[in-house]
Short mmCIF file of C-alpha atoms in Angstrom, two decimals:
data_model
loop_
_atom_site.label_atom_id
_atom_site.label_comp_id
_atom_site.label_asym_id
_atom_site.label_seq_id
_atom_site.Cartn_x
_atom_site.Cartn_y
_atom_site.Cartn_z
CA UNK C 1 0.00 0.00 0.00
CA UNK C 2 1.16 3.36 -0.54
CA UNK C 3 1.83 5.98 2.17
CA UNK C 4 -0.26 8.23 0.72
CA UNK C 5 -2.75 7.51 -2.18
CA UNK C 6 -4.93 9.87 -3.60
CA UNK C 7 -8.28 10.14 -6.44
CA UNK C 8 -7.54 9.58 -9.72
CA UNK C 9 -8.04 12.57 -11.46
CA UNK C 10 -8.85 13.92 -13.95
CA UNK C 11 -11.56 16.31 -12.43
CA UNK C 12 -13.78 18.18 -14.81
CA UNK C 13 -15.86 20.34 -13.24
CA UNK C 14 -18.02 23.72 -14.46
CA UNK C 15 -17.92 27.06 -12.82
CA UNK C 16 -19.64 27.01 -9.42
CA UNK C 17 -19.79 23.29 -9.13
CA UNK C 18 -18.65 21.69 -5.62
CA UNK C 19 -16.09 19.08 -5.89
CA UNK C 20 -14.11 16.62 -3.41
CA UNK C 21 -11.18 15.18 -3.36
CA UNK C 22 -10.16 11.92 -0.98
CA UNK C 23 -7.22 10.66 0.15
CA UNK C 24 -5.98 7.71 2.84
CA UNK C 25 -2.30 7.59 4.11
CA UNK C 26 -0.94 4.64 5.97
CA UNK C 27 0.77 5.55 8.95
CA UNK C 28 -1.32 5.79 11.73
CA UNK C 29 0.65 7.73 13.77
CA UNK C 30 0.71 10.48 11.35
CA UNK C 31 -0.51 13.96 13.00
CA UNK C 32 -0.74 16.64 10.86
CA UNK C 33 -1.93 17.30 7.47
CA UNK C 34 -1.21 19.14 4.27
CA UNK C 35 -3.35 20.19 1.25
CA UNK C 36 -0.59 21.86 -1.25
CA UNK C 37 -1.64 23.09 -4.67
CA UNK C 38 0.68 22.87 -7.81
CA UNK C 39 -0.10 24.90 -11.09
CA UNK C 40 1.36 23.55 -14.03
CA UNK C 41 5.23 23.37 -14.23
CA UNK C 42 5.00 25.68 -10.60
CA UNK C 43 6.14 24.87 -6.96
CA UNK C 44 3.57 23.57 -4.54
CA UNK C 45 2.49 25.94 -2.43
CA UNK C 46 0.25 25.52 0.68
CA UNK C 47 -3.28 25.68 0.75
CA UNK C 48 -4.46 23.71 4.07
CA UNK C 49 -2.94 22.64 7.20
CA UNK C 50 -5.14 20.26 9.23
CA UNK C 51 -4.08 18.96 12.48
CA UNK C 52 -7.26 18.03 14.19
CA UNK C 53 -10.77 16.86 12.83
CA UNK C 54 -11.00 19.72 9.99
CA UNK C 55 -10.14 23.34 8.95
CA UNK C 56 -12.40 25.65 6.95
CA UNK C 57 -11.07 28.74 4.70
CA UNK C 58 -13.65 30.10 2.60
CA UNK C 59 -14.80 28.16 -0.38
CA UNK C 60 -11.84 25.39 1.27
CA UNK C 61 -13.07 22.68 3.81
CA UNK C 62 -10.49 20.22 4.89
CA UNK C 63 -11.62 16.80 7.05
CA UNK C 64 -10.22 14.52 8.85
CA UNK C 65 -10.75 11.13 10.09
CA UNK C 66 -8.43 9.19 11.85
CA UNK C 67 -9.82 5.93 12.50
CA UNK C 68 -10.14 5.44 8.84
CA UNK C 69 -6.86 7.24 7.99
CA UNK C 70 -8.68 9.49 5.88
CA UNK C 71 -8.73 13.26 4.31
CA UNK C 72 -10.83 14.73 2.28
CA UNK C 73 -10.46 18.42 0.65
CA UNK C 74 -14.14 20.20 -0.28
CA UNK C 75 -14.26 22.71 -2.75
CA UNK C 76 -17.41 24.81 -3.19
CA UNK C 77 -18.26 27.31 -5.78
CA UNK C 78 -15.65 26.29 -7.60
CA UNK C 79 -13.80 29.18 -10.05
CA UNK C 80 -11.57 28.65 -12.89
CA UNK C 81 -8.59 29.48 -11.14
CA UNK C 82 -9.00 26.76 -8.94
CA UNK C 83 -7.82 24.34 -11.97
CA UNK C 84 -4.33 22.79 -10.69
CA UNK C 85 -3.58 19.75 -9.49
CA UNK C 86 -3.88 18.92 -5.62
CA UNK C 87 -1.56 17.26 -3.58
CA UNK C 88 -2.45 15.38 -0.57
CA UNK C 89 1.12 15.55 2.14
CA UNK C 90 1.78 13.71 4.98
CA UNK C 91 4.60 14.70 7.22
CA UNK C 92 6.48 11.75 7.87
CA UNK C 93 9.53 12.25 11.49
CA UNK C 94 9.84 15.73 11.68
CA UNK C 95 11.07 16.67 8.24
CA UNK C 96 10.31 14.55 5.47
CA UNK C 97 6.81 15.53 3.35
CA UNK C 98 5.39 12.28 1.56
CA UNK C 99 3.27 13.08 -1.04
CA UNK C 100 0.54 11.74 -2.95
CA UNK C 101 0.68 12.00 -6.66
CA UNK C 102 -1.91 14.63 -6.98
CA UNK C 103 -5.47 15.20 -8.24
CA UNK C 104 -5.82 17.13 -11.52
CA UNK C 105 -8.85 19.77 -11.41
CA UNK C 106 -10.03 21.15 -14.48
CA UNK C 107 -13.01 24.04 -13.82
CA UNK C 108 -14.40 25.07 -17.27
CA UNK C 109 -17.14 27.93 -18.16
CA UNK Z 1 11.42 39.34 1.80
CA UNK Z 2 12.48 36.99 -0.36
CA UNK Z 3 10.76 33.54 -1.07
CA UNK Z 4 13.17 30.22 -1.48
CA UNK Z 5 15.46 30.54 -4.50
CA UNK Z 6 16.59 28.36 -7.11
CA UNK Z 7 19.10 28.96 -10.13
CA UNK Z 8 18.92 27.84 -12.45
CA UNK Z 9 15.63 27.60 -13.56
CA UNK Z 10 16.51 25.63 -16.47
CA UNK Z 11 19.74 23.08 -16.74
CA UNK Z 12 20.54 21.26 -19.87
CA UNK Z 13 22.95 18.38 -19.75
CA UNK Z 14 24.38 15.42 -22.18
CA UNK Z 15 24.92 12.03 -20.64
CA UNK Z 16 27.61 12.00 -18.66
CA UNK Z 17 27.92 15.64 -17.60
CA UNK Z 18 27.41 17.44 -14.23
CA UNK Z 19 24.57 18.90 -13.17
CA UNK Z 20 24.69 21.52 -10.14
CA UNK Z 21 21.48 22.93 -8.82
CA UNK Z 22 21.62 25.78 -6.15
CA UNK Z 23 19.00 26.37 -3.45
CA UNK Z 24 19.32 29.97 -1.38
CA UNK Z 25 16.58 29.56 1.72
CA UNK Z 26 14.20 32.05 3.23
CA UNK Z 27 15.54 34.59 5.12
CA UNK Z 28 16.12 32.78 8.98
CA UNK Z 29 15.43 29.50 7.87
CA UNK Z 30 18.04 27.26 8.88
CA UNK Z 31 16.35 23.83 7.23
CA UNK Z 32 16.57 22.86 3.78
CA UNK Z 33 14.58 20.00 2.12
CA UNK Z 34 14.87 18.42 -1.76
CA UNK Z 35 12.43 17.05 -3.58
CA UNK Z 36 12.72 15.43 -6.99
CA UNK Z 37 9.45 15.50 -9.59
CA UNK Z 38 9.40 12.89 -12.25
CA UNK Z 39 7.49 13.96 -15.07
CA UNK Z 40 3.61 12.99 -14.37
CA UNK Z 41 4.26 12.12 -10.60
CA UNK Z 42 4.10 12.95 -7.60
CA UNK Z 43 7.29 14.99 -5.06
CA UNK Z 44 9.70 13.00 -3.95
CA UNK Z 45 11.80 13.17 -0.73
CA UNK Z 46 15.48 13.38 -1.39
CA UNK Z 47 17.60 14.69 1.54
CA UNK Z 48 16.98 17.23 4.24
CA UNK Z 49 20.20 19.61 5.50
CA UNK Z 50 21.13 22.37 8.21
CA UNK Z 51 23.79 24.41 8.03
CA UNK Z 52 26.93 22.56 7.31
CA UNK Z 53 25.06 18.62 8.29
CA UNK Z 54 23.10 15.94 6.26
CA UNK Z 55 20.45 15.08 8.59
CA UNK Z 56 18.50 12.94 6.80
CA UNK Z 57 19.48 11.41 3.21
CA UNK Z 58 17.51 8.44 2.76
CA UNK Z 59 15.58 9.59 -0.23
CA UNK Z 60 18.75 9.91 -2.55
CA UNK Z 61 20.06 7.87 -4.91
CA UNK Z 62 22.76 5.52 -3.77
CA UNK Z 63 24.95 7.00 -6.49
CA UNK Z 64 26.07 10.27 -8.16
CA UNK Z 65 23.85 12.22 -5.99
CA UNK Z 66 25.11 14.33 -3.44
CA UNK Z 67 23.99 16.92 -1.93
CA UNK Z 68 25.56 20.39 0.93
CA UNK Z 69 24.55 23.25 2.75
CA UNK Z 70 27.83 25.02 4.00
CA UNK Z 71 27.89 27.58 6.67
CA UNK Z 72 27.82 30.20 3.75
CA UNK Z 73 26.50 30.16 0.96
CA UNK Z 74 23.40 27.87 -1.20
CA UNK Z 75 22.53 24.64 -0.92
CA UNK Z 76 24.10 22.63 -3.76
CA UNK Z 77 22.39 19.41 -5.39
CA UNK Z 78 24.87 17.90 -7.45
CA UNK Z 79 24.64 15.03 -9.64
CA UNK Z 80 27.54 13.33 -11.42
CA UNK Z 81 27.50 11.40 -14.95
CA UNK Z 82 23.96 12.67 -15.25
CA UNK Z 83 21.64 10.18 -17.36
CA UNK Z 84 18.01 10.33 -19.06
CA UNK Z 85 16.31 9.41 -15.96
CA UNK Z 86 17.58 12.55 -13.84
CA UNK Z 87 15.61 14.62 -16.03
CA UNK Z 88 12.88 15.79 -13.83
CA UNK Z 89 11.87 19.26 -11.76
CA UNK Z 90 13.94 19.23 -8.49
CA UNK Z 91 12.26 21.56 -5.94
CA UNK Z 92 14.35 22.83 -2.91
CA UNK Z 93 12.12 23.61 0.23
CA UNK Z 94 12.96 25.78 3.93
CA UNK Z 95 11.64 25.79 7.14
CA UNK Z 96 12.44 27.97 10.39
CA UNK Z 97 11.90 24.78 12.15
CA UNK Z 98 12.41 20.99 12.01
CA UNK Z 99 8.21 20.50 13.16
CA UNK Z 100 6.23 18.08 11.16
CA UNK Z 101 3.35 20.96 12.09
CA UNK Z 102 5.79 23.45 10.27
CA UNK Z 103 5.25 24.38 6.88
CA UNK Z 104 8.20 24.25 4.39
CA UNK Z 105 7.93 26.71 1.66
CA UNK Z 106 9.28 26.06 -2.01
CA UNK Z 107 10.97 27.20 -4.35
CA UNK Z 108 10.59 27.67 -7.88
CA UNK Z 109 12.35 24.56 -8.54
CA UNK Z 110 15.21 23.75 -11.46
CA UNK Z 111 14.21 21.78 -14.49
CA UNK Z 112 16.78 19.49 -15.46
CA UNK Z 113 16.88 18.01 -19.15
CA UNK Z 114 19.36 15.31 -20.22
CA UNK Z 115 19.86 15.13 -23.72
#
């Protein structure tokens, strides 16, 4: 199993549309949580931190479920900037970010 | 103040050739991270320095990589006798903190190409 797996993407999604994304990790001891986006050919750059059952910022709801070593990212209202691909992270010791392969989001008019 | 930097942006090598790639951190961050991208997957964990130590390398290849962070000065990725699978997008991240709670900001990352 991987150490962190993530939705196949792609997502194609119209304006204003609410989309989620899942992903399940595999070390249970794992405490905090990441949601980085990644435009095309950019650096990842942080969207979410989650370190206990969820975090909201605006359109952006993050959740969290231990028992079932599970995240999920909610995106509401969705606008075409939003199209990137979104990478599920998982600290791993105290330094080293594993990370999921990403979920491509496409929002068209 | 400045974000991470990278130079260069863009590397071009031939088989066999070295390839240096230079990370400069945030301002008062002490901990630098690498990451390797293979085209159409996901970051990668390569090595994670302070100043002047190798604290963890157990994401980098057993061979030709090697990686520094003197006490002045970039961090230096270097990678000897390149080949066609070392083309990918290698992304240098900092941290003012070693915290699994602490978020590591990255740079713009240097695309290598091996011709």
């Amino acid at each position: 199993r991987k150490e962190v797996e993530q939705d196949p993407g792609p997502f194609n999604v119209p304006e204003g549309a609410t989309v989620a994304f899942n992903c399940t990790y595999s070390n249970s001891a794992s405490q905090s949580f990441f949601w980085y986006r990644q435009d095309c050919r950019k650096e990842p750059k942080l969207l979410m931190s989650v370190y206990s059952s969820g975090n909201e910022d605006g359109r952006f709801t993050a959740q969290l479920n231990r028992a079932s070593q599970y995240i999920s990212l909610l995106i509401r209202d969705s606008k075409l900037s939003d199209s990137a691909t979104y990478l599920c992270v998982v600290p791993q010791g105290y330094n080293k970010l594993i990370f999921g392969a990403g979920t491509r989001l496409a929002v068209h008019p | 103040n400045a974000g991470v930097m990278q130079n260069p942006r863009h590397l071009v090598r031939r088989r066999g050739q070295e390839a240096r790639l230079r990370c400069s951190p945030m301002k008062g961050h002490s901990h630098v991270y690498w990451y390797r991208q293979l085209p159409e997957e996901g970051l990668k964990f390569m090595v994670y320095l302070q100043k002047e130590n190798i604290i963890d390398e157990s994401g980098m290849p057993k061979e030709r990589f090697s990686a520094e962070f003197p006490k002045e000065g970039p961090s230096i990725l270097r990678i000897q006798q390149v080949v066609r699978g070392d083309s990918a997008a290698y992304f240098c991240a900092s941290s003012p903190l070693a915290s699994s709670t602490d978020t590591q900001y990255f740079g713009p990352g240097t695309r290598l190409t091996v011709l």
